[in-house]
Coordinates of C-alpha atoms in Angstrom, one line a residue:
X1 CA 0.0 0.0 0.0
X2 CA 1.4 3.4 -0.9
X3 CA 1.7 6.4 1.2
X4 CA -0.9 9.5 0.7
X5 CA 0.9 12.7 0.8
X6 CA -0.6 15.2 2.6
X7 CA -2.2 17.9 0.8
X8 CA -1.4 22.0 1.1
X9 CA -3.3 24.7 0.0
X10 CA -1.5 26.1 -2.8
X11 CA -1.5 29.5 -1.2
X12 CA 1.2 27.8 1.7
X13 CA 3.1 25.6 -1.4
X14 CA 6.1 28.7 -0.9
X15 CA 7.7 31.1 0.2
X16 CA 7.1 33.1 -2.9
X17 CA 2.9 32.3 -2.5
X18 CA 2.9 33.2 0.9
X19 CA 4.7 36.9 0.2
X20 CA 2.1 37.2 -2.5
X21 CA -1.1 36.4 -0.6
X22 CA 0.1 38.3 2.7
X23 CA 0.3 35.1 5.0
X24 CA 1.3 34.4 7.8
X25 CA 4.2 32.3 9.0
X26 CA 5.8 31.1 12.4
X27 CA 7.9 28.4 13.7
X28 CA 7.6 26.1 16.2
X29 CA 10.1 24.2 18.0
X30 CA 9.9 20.3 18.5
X31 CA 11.8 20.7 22.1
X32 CA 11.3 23.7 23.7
X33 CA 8.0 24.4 22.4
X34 CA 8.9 27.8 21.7
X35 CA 6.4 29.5 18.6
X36 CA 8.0 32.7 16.8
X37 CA 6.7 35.0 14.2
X38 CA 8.5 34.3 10.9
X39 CA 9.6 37.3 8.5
X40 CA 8.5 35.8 4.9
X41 CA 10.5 37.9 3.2
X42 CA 13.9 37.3 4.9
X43 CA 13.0 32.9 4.0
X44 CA 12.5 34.3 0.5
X45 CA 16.1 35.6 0.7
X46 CA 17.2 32.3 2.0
X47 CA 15.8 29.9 0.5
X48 CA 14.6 31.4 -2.9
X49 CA 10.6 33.0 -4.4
X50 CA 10.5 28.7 -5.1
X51 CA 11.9 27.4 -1.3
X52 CA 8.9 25.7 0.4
X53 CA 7.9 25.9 4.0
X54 CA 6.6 21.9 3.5
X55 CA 9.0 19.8 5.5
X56 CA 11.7 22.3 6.7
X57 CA 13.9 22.1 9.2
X58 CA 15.8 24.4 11.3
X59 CA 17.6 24.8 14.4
X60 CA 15.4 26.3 17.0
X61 CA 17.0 30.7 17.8
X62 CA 16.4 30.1 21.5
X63 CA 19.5 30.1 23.9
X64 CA 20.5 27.2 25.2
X65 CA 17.4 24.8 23.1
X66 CA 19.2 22.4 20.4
X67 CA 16.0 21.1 18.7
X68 CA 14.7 22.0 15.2
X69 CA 11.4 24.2 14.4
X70 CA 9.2 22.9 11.8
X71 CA 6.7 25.6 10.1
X72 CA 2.7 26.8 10.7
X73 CA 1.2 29.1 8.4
X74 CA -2.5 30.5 8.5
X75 CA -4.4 32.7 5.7
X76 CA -4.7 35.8 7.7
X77 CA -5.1 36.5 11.9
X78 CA -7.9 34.2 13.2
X79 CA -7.6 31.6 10.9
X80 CA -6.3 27.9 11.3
X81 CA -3.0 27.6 12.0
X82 CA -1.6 24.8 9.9
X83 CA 1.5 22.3 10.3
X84 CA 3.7 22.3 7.0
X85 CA 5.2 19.0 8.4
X86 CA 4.4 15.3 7.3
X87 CA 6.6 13.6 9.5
X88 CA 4.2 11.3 11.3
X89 CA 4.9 11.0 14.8
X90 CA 2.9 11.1 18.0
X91 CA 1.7 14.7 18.9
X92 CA 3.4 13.7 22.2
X93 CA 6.4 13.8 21.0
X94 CA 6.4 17.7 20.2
X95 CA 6.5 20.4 22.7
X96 CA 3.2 22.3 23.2
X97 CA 3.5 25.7 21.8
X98 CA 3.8 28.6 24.1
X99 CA 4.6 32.3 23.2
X100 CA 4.7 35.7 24.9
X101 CA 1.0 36.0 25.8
X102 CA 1.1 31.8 26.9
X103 CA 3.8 32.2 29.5
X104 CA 2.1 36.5 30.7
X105 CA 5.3 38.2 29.6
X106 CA 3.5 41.0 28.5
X107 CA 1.0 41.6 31.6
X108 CA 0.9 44.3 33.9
X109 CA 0.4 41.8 36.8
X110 CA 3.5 40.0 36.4
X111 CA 5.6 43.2 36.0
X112 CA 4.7 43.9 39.5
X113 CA 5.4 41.2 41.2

């Protein structure tokens, strides 16, 4: 039995599509959990109009983390956020996400404590 690839919307296919149609992108890491807004212009400049954000790897930009982020992208705020990532794995196996407003960085209240 063969293998069904996963289907994208051809709006998330690259970086190039993405730039065009104003989406968003961020990353999230596998180990730390860590999600980060993604500039689509600056993965345009490294990886090309033609670089896709399906299956990509990188090394996570938080200090002292070693794991790799994979890719979300949604159409515009509020949407879906969705996984550019085949690799089948248990969702166990990947950090939840957190972000500023997940761990109250940004709150009055934990400024004055």
């Amino acid at each position: 039995m063969t293998e069904i690839a996963s289907l994208f919307p051809r709006w998330a296919s690259t970086w190039g599509e993405l730039a065009r149609t104003n989406a968003l992108a961020r990353s999230h890491c596998r180990c730390c959990g860590m999600q980060q807004r993604v500039d689509v212009s600056i993965q345009i400049l490294r990886f090309g109009a033609n670089g896709s954000p399906i299956d990509l790897r990188d090394k996570c930009m938080v200090v002292g983390c070693h794991g790799s982020v994979f890719y979300l992208v949604a159409r515009t705020y509020g949407r879906q956020w969705i996984a550019m990532d085949t690799r089948r794995e248990p969702r166990e196996a990947v950090a939840p996400g957190v972000n500023a407003v997940s761990l109250d960085l940004g709150s009055r209240s934990s400024r004055s404590r």
